[in-house]
Backbone as a chain_set.jsonl record, in Angstrom:
{"seq": "MSKFSISLSIALLAASVGAPVAAHAADSLLINRVQQEKGMDLPSRGMSMADVEKKYGAPQRKLSPRGGDSAQHPVINRWDYAHFIVYFEKSHVIHAVLNTPAGNNTNPASVN", "coords": {"N": [[-13.231, -26.533, 52.999], [-14.274, -24.255, 50.578], [-15.176, -24.366, 47.037], [-14.617, -21.912, 45.89], [-12.666, -20.829, 47.631], [-10.577, -22.639, 47.226], [-10.078, -22.22, 44.484], [-9.306, -19.533, 44.57], [-6.999, -19.725, 46.139], [-5.351, -21.258, 44.451], [-5.132, -19.506, 42.278], [-3.788, -17.322, 43.483], [-1.387, -18.565, 44.207], [-0.367, -19.247, 41.68], [-0.022, -16.702, 40.602], [1.93, -15.653, 42.305], [4.119, -17.235, 41.694], [4.717, -16.551, 39.034], [5.303, -13.836, 39.235], [8.029, -13.133, 40.126], [9.508, -13.769, 37.811], [8.464, -12.01, 35.868], [9.146, -9.569, 37.058], [11.934, -9.729, 37.006], [12.409, -9.711, 34.241], [11.475, -7.141, 33.608], [13.302, -5.606, 35.075], [15.651, -6.206, 33.665], [15.087, -5.077, 31.155], [14.926, -2.358, 31.855], [17.552, -1.882, 32.76], [18.957, -2.348, 30.359], [17.921, -0.243, 28.825], [18.838, 2.024, 30.231], [21.608, 1.689, 29.916], [21.805, 1.974, 27.136], [20.986, 4.663, 26.854], [23.108, 5.969, 28.123], [25.143, 5.666, 26.275], [24.384, 7.283, 24.2], [24.172, 10.444, 22.472], [22.511, 12.573, 24.024], [20.399, 15.437, 24.715], [21.604, 17.514, 27.321], [20.944, 18.074, 30.813], [19.799, 21.285, 31.674], [20.395, 22.558, 29.283], [19.333, 25.06, 26.963], [16.237, 25.638, 25.151], [16.805, 26.775, 22.684], [19.501, 26.021, 22.356], [19.232, 23.231, 22.209], [17.722, 22.94, 19.873], [19.494, 24.06, 18.062], [21.669, 22.266, 18.162], [20.518, 19.684, 17.696], [18.628, 20.014, 15.755], [15.331, 20.783, 14.408], [12.568, 19.549, 16.283], [10.553, 16.598, 15.652], [8.034, 16.843, 16.607], [6.322, 19.128, 18.682], [4.855, 19.032, 21.659], [1.882, 20.321, 23.227], [2.312, 22.751, 25.8], [2.312, 21.933, 29.317], [0.979, 22.45, 32.613], [2.066, 25.26, 34.62], [0.304, 26.674, 36.123], [0.924, 27.488, 38.668], [3.628, 28.337, 40.956], [4.527, 25.945, 41.979], [3.882, 24.233, 39.98], [5.423, 24.364, 37.318], [5.695, 25.408, 33.846], [5.82, 22.748, 31.611], [7.388, 21.42, 28.84], [7.389, 19.245, 25.999], [9.387, 17.786, 23.619], [9.521, 15.852, 20.748], [11.808, 13.791, 19.185], [13.212, 11.704, 16.577], [14.536, 9.525, 17.83], [14.599, 10.078, 20.526], [13.181, 11.756, 23.421], [12.649, 14.966, 24.72], [12.327, 16.727, 27.719], [11.323, 19.803, 29.019], [11.605, 22.241, 31.585], [10.014, 25.15, 31.868], [12.092, 26.801, 29.883], [14.305, 25.158, 29.775], [16.21, 22.119, 29.598], [15.164, 19.34, 31.459], [15.156, 16.631, 31.391], [16.06, 13.917, 29.26], [15.117, 11.213, 27.264], [15.25, 7.921, 25.763], [13.245, 7.241, 22.91], [10.983, 4.914, 23.097], [8.875, 2.102, 22.261], [6.806, 2.213, 24.44], [4.345, 2.864, 26.91], [2.878, 6.016, 26.245], [4.56, 6.767, 24.222], [4.415, 5.75, 21.655], [2.283, 6.969, 20.46], [2.211, 9.954, 20.879], [0.649, 12.119, 20.234], [-1.863, 11.581, 21.096], [-2.073, 12.467, 23.681], [-2.382, 15.142, 23.617]], "CA": [[-12.838, -25.433, 52.147], [-15.194, -24.158, 49.447], [-14.553, -24.34, 45.701], [-14.114, -20.555, 45.682], [-11.424, -20.695, 48.391], [-9.548, -23.434, 46.543], [-9.755, -21.509, 43.24], [-8.581, -18.327, 44.935], [-5.673, -20.149, 46.586], [-4.595, -21.67, 43.257], [-4.85, -18.294, 41.505], [-2.762, -16.569, 44.2], [-0.139, -19.313, 44.097], [0.107, -19.099, 40.304], [0.425, -15.311, 40.431], [3.171, -15.438, 43.045], [5.192, -17.947, 41.01], [5.048, -15.802, 37.821], [5.704, -12.465, 39.525], [9.478, -12.904, 40.094], [9.983, -13.837, 36.431], [8.079, -10.762, 35.22], [9.936, -8.499, 37.657], [13.3, -9.867, 36.498], [12.399, -9.265, 32.843], [11.332, -5.684, 33.624], [14.588, -5.072, 35.531], [16.607, -6.344, 32.566], [14.744, -4.085, 30.146], [15.296, -1.05, 32.384], [19.014, -1.806, 32.745], [19.358, -2.201, 28.957], [17.554, 1.095, 28.375], [19.752, 2.979, 30.868], [22.914, 1.536, 29.262], [21.673, 2.569, 25.811], [20.942, 6.115, 27.009], [24.45, 6.445, 28.477], [25.967, 5.66, 25.078], [23.846, 8.184, 23.185], [24.372, 11.882, 22.627], [21.21, 13.165, 24.316], [20.498, 16.776, 25.309], [21.932, 17.441, 28.751], [20.171, 18.892, 31.749], [20.177, 22.685, 31.721], [20.473, 23.164, 27.947], [18.157, 25.852, 26.605], [15.514, 25.168, 23.967], [17.548, 27.236, 21.508], [20.692, 25.181, 22.226], [18.8, 21.904, 21.77], [17.326, 23.031, 18.468], [20.708, 24.343, 17.296], [22.51, 21.065, 18.107], [19.819, 18.481, 17.228], [17.664, 20.362, 14.714], [13.935, 20.941, 14.835], [11.947, 18.274, 16.673], [9.457, 16.123, 14.799], [6.771, 17.279, 17.194], [6.35, 19.858, 19.949], [3.559, 18.872, 22.299], [1.369, 21.491, 23.923], [2.842, 22.876, 27.162], [1.469, 21.518, 30.435], [1.292, 23.107, 33.877], [2.19, 26.703, 34.594], [-0.768, 27.306, 36.887], [1.46, 28.004, 39.928], [5.077, 28.147, 41.094], [4.767, 24.521, 42.241], [3.598, 23.516, 38.737], [5.958, 25.176, 36.224], [5.38, 24.968, 32.492], [6.618, 21.625, 31.121], [7.27, 21.198, 27.404], [7.934, 17.98, 25.526], [9.73, 17.748, 22.208], [9.788, 14.492, 20.277], [12.729, 13.559, 18.077], [13.058, 10.342, 16.066], [15.045, 8.491, 18.739], [14.553, 10.471, 21.929], [12.203, 12.753, 23.846], [13.252, 15.943, 25.619], [11.39, 17.421, 28.597], [11.821, 21.102, 29.457], [10.883, 23.027, 32.578], [10.075, 26.475, 31.257], [12.82, 26.725, 28.613], [15.554, 24.421, 29.95], [16.102, 20.656, 29.671], [15.21, 18.681, 32.762], [15.374, 15.207, 31.18], [15.963, 13.396, 27.895], [15.02, 9.756, 27.317], [15.06, 7.249, 24.485], [11.868, 7.071, 22.473], [10.747, 3.483, 22.948], [7.444, 1.782, 22.148], [6.219, 1.914, 25.736], [3.487, 3.956, 27.351], [2.273, 6.796, 25.157], [5.58, 7.182, 23.267], [4.078, 5.322, 20.316], [1.287, 7.896, 19.915], [2.177, 11.074, 21.809], [-0.401, 13.082, 19.864], [-3.089, 11.235, 21.807], [-2.124, 13.147, 24.968], [-2.619, 16.582, 23.394]], "C": [[-13.768, -25.424, 50.924], [-14.43, -24.155, 48.127], [-13.941, -22.964, 45.425], [-12.773, -20.368, 46.386], [-10.282, -21.456, 47.723], [-9.114, -22.721, 45.261], [-8.93, -20.265, 43.522], [-7.157, -18.669, 45.358], [-4.791, -20.538, 45.403], [-4.202, -20.44, 42.438], [-3.744, -17.469, 42.162], [-1.401, -17.256, 44.111], [0.46, -19.152, 42.701], [0.65, -17.696, 40.066], [1.756, -15.074, 41.135], [4.351, -16.137, 42.39], [5.639, -17.164, 39.78], [5.584, -14.417, 38.08], [7.218, -12.26, 39.514], [10.051, -12.923, 38.679], [9.673, -12.532, 35.709], [8.903, -9.598, 35.762], [11.372, -8.541, 37.146], [13.388, -9.379, 35.057], [12.31, -7.742, 32.767], [12.636, -5.027, 34.072], [15.616, -5.107, 34.415], [16.348, -5.302, 31.484], [15.156, -2.69, 30.593], [16.808, -0.868, 32.359], [19.519, -1.602, 31.325], [19.075, -0.795, 28.453], [18.499, 2.146, 28.958], [21.123, 2.899, 30.213], [22.898, 2.146, 27.865], [21.72, 4.084, 25.887], [22.321, 6.677, 27.322], [25.344, 6.549, 27.249], [25.509, 6.628, 24.004], [24.17, 9.637, 23.512], [22.997, 12.525, 22.788], [21.4, 14.576, 24.864], [20.74, 16.656, 26.819], [21.102, 18.421, 29.561], [20.709, 20.324, 31.765], [20.306, 23.352, 30.363], [19.199, 23.957, 27.665], [17.473, 25.242, 25.379], [16.273, 25.55, 22.699], [18.789, 26.38, 21.278], [20.339, 23.786, 21.716], [18.462, 21.937, 20.278], [18.543, 23.29, 17.575], [21.54, 23.069, 17.104], [21.818, 19.877, 17.432], [18.816, 18.75, 16.109], [16.266, 20.496, 15.292], [13.359, 19.586, 15.231], [10.87, 17.881, 15.665], [8.128, 16.658, 15.293], [7.044, 18.024, 18.49], [4.953, 19.735, 20.542], [3.158, 20.149, 23.017], [1.937, 21.548, 25.335], [1.813, 22.436, 28.202], [1.889, 22.291, 31.678], [1.306, 24.611, 33.741], [1.134, 27.429, 35.396], [-0.308, 27.848, 38.239], [2.968, 27.77, 39.958], [5.429, 26.678, 41.338], [4.544, 23.666, 40.989], [4.098, 24.343, 37.549], [5.539, 24.604, 34.863], [6.358, 23.87, 32.084], [6.33, 21.463, 29.632], [7.907, 19.876, 27.05], [8.162, 18.084, 24.033], [10.087, 16.32, 21.84], [10.712, 14.516, 19.072], [12.571, 12.105, 17.65], [13.456, 9.286, 17.098], [15.018, 8.865, 20.21], [13.49, 11.544, 22.152], [12.897, 13.672, 24.843], [12.142, 16.638, 26.405], [12.06, 18.702, 29.095], [10.966, 21.62, 30.603], [11.11, 24.471, 32.165], [10.851, 26.337, 29.952], [14.145, 25.965, 28.712], [15.308, 22.928, 30.14], [16.136, 20.197, 31.122], [15.474, 17.186, 32.611], [15.264, 14.883, 29.696], [16.012, 11.879, 27.986], [14.888, 9.188, 25.911], [13.58, 7.144, 24.172], [11.653, 5.591, 22.187], [9.252, 3.213, 22.861], [6.866, 1.304, 23.475], [5.356, 3.108, 26.146], [2.899, 4.692, 26.178], [3.319, 7.287, 24.156], [5.225, 6.801, 21.839], [3.059, 6.237, 19.662], [1.161, 9.113, 20.826], [1.108, 12.095, 21.477], [-1.689, 12.812, 20.629], [-3.198, 11.933, 23.156], [-2.355, 14.64, 24.823], [-4.053, 16.935, 23.621]], "O": [[-14.013, -26.466, 50.315], [-13.214, -23.969, 48.093], [-12.883, -22.86, 44.806], [-11.843, -19.809, 45.804], [-9.153, -20.968, 47.664], [-7.919, -22.626, 44.979], [-7.971, -19.97, 42.808], [-6.212, -17.978, 44.976], [-3.613, -20.184, 45.362], [-3.071, -20.343, 41.961], [-2.855, -16.969, 41.473], [-0.377, -16.589, 43.957], [1.665, -18.942, 42.562], [1.672, -17.528, 39.4], [2.616, -14.367, 40.61], [5.484, -15.672, 42.52], [6.837, -17.112, 39.501], [6.265, -13.86, 37.219], [7.672, -11.275, 38.931], [10.98, -12.173, 38.378], [10.533, -12.0, 35.007], [9.315, -8.727, 34.996], [11.964, -7.494, 36.882], [14.35, -8.703, 34.693], [12.993, -7.121, 31.952], [13.037, -4.005, 33.516], [16.37, -4.152, 34.232], [17.289, -4.71, 30.954], [15.683, -1.917, 29.792], [17.294, 0.196, 31.976], [20.406, -0.781, 31.095], [19.89, -0.216, 27.735], [18.916, 3.061, 28.248], [21.747, 3.933, 29.975], [23.876, 2.771, 27.453], [22.405, 4.729, 25.093], [22.67, 7.753, 26.837], [26.209, 7.422, 27.184], [26.187, 6.779, 22.987], [24.407, 10.001, 24.663], [22.391, 12.967, 21.811], [22.454, 14.881, 25.422], [20.155, 15.809, 27.493], [20.63, 19.442, 29.062], [21.916, 20.545, 31.857], [20.327, 24.58, 30.281], [18.111, 23.561, 28.085], [18.063, 24.432, 24.664], [16.375, 24.76, 21.76], [19.104, 26.044, 20.136], [21.057, 23.223, 20.89], [18.875, 21.059, 19.521], [18.606, 22.788, 16.452], [22.055, 22.821, 16.013], [22.455, 19.14, 16.68], [18.219, 17.816, 15.574], [16.048, 20.344, 16.494], [13.637, 18.582, 14.576], [10.348, 18.718, 14.928], [7.21, 16.899, 14.508], [7.882, 17.614, 19.294], [3.987, 20.268, 19.996], [4.011, 20.963, 23.372], [2.039, 20.519, 26.003], [0.606, 22.553, 27.991], [3.032, 22.737, 31.777], [0.65, 25.177, 32.866], [1.063, 28.658, 35.364], [-1.047, 28.583, 38.894], [3.516, 27.089, 39.092], [6.504, 26.222, 40.948], [4.966, 22.511, 40.941], [3.297, 24.958, 36.845], [5.089, 23.463, 34.762], [7.573, 24.036, 32.196], [5.174, 21.379, 29.217], [8.848, 19.43, 27.707], [7.255, 18.426, 23.274], [10.861, 15.662, 22.535], [10.434, 15.175, 18.07], [11.858, 11.349, 18.308], [12.785, 8.262, 17.224], [15.378, 8.05, 21.06], [12.977, 12.149, 21.211], [13.644, 13.211, 25.707], [11.146, 17.082, 25.833], [13.21, 18.687, 29.535], [9.746, 21.459, 30.596], [12.242, 24.952, 32.119], [10.31, 25.796, 28.988], [15.008, 26.103, 27.846], [14.325, 22.523, 30.762], [16.999, 20.596, 31.903], [15.945, 16.534, 33.543], [14.479, 15.493, 28.97], [16.847, 11.321, 28.697], [14.469, 9.882, 24.984], [12.758, 6.975, 25.073], [12.092, 5.08, 21.157], [8.448, 4.014, 23.338], [6.485, 0.142, 23.618], [5.634, 4.24, 25.752], [2.461, 4.069, 25.21], [3.011, 8.137, 23.32], [5.68, 7.453, 20.899], [2.973, 6.283, 18.435], [0.132, 9.296, 21.476], [0.697, 12.862, 22.348], [-2.515, 13.709, 20.793], [-4.286, 11.994, 23.729], [-2.51, 15.336, 25.827], [-4.433, 18.098, 23.479]]}, "num_chains": 1, "name": "protein.A"}
């Protein structure tokens, strides 16, 4: 067995041992986030933009609309509030999530 094969085998073994721990931590974080969202008063699916703004006030930021080039790609809007993000298809809520420091939530302006 060459040195490369031994090194590769050790690296693969080390990666496989750490993977279950990382997966378990990610599962725990996701479960905690879902439980937090259930306890919050977030905009519900189907609410209009006007209803969201009336109930929760003006968002801190309205990102530029995306999509709209075909029926299969409707216009999607994203509004950022201090503690949550709301996604709209055309003018109605399709999803609302907690604003957490993951992905591009920490700097959503960078996606504009």
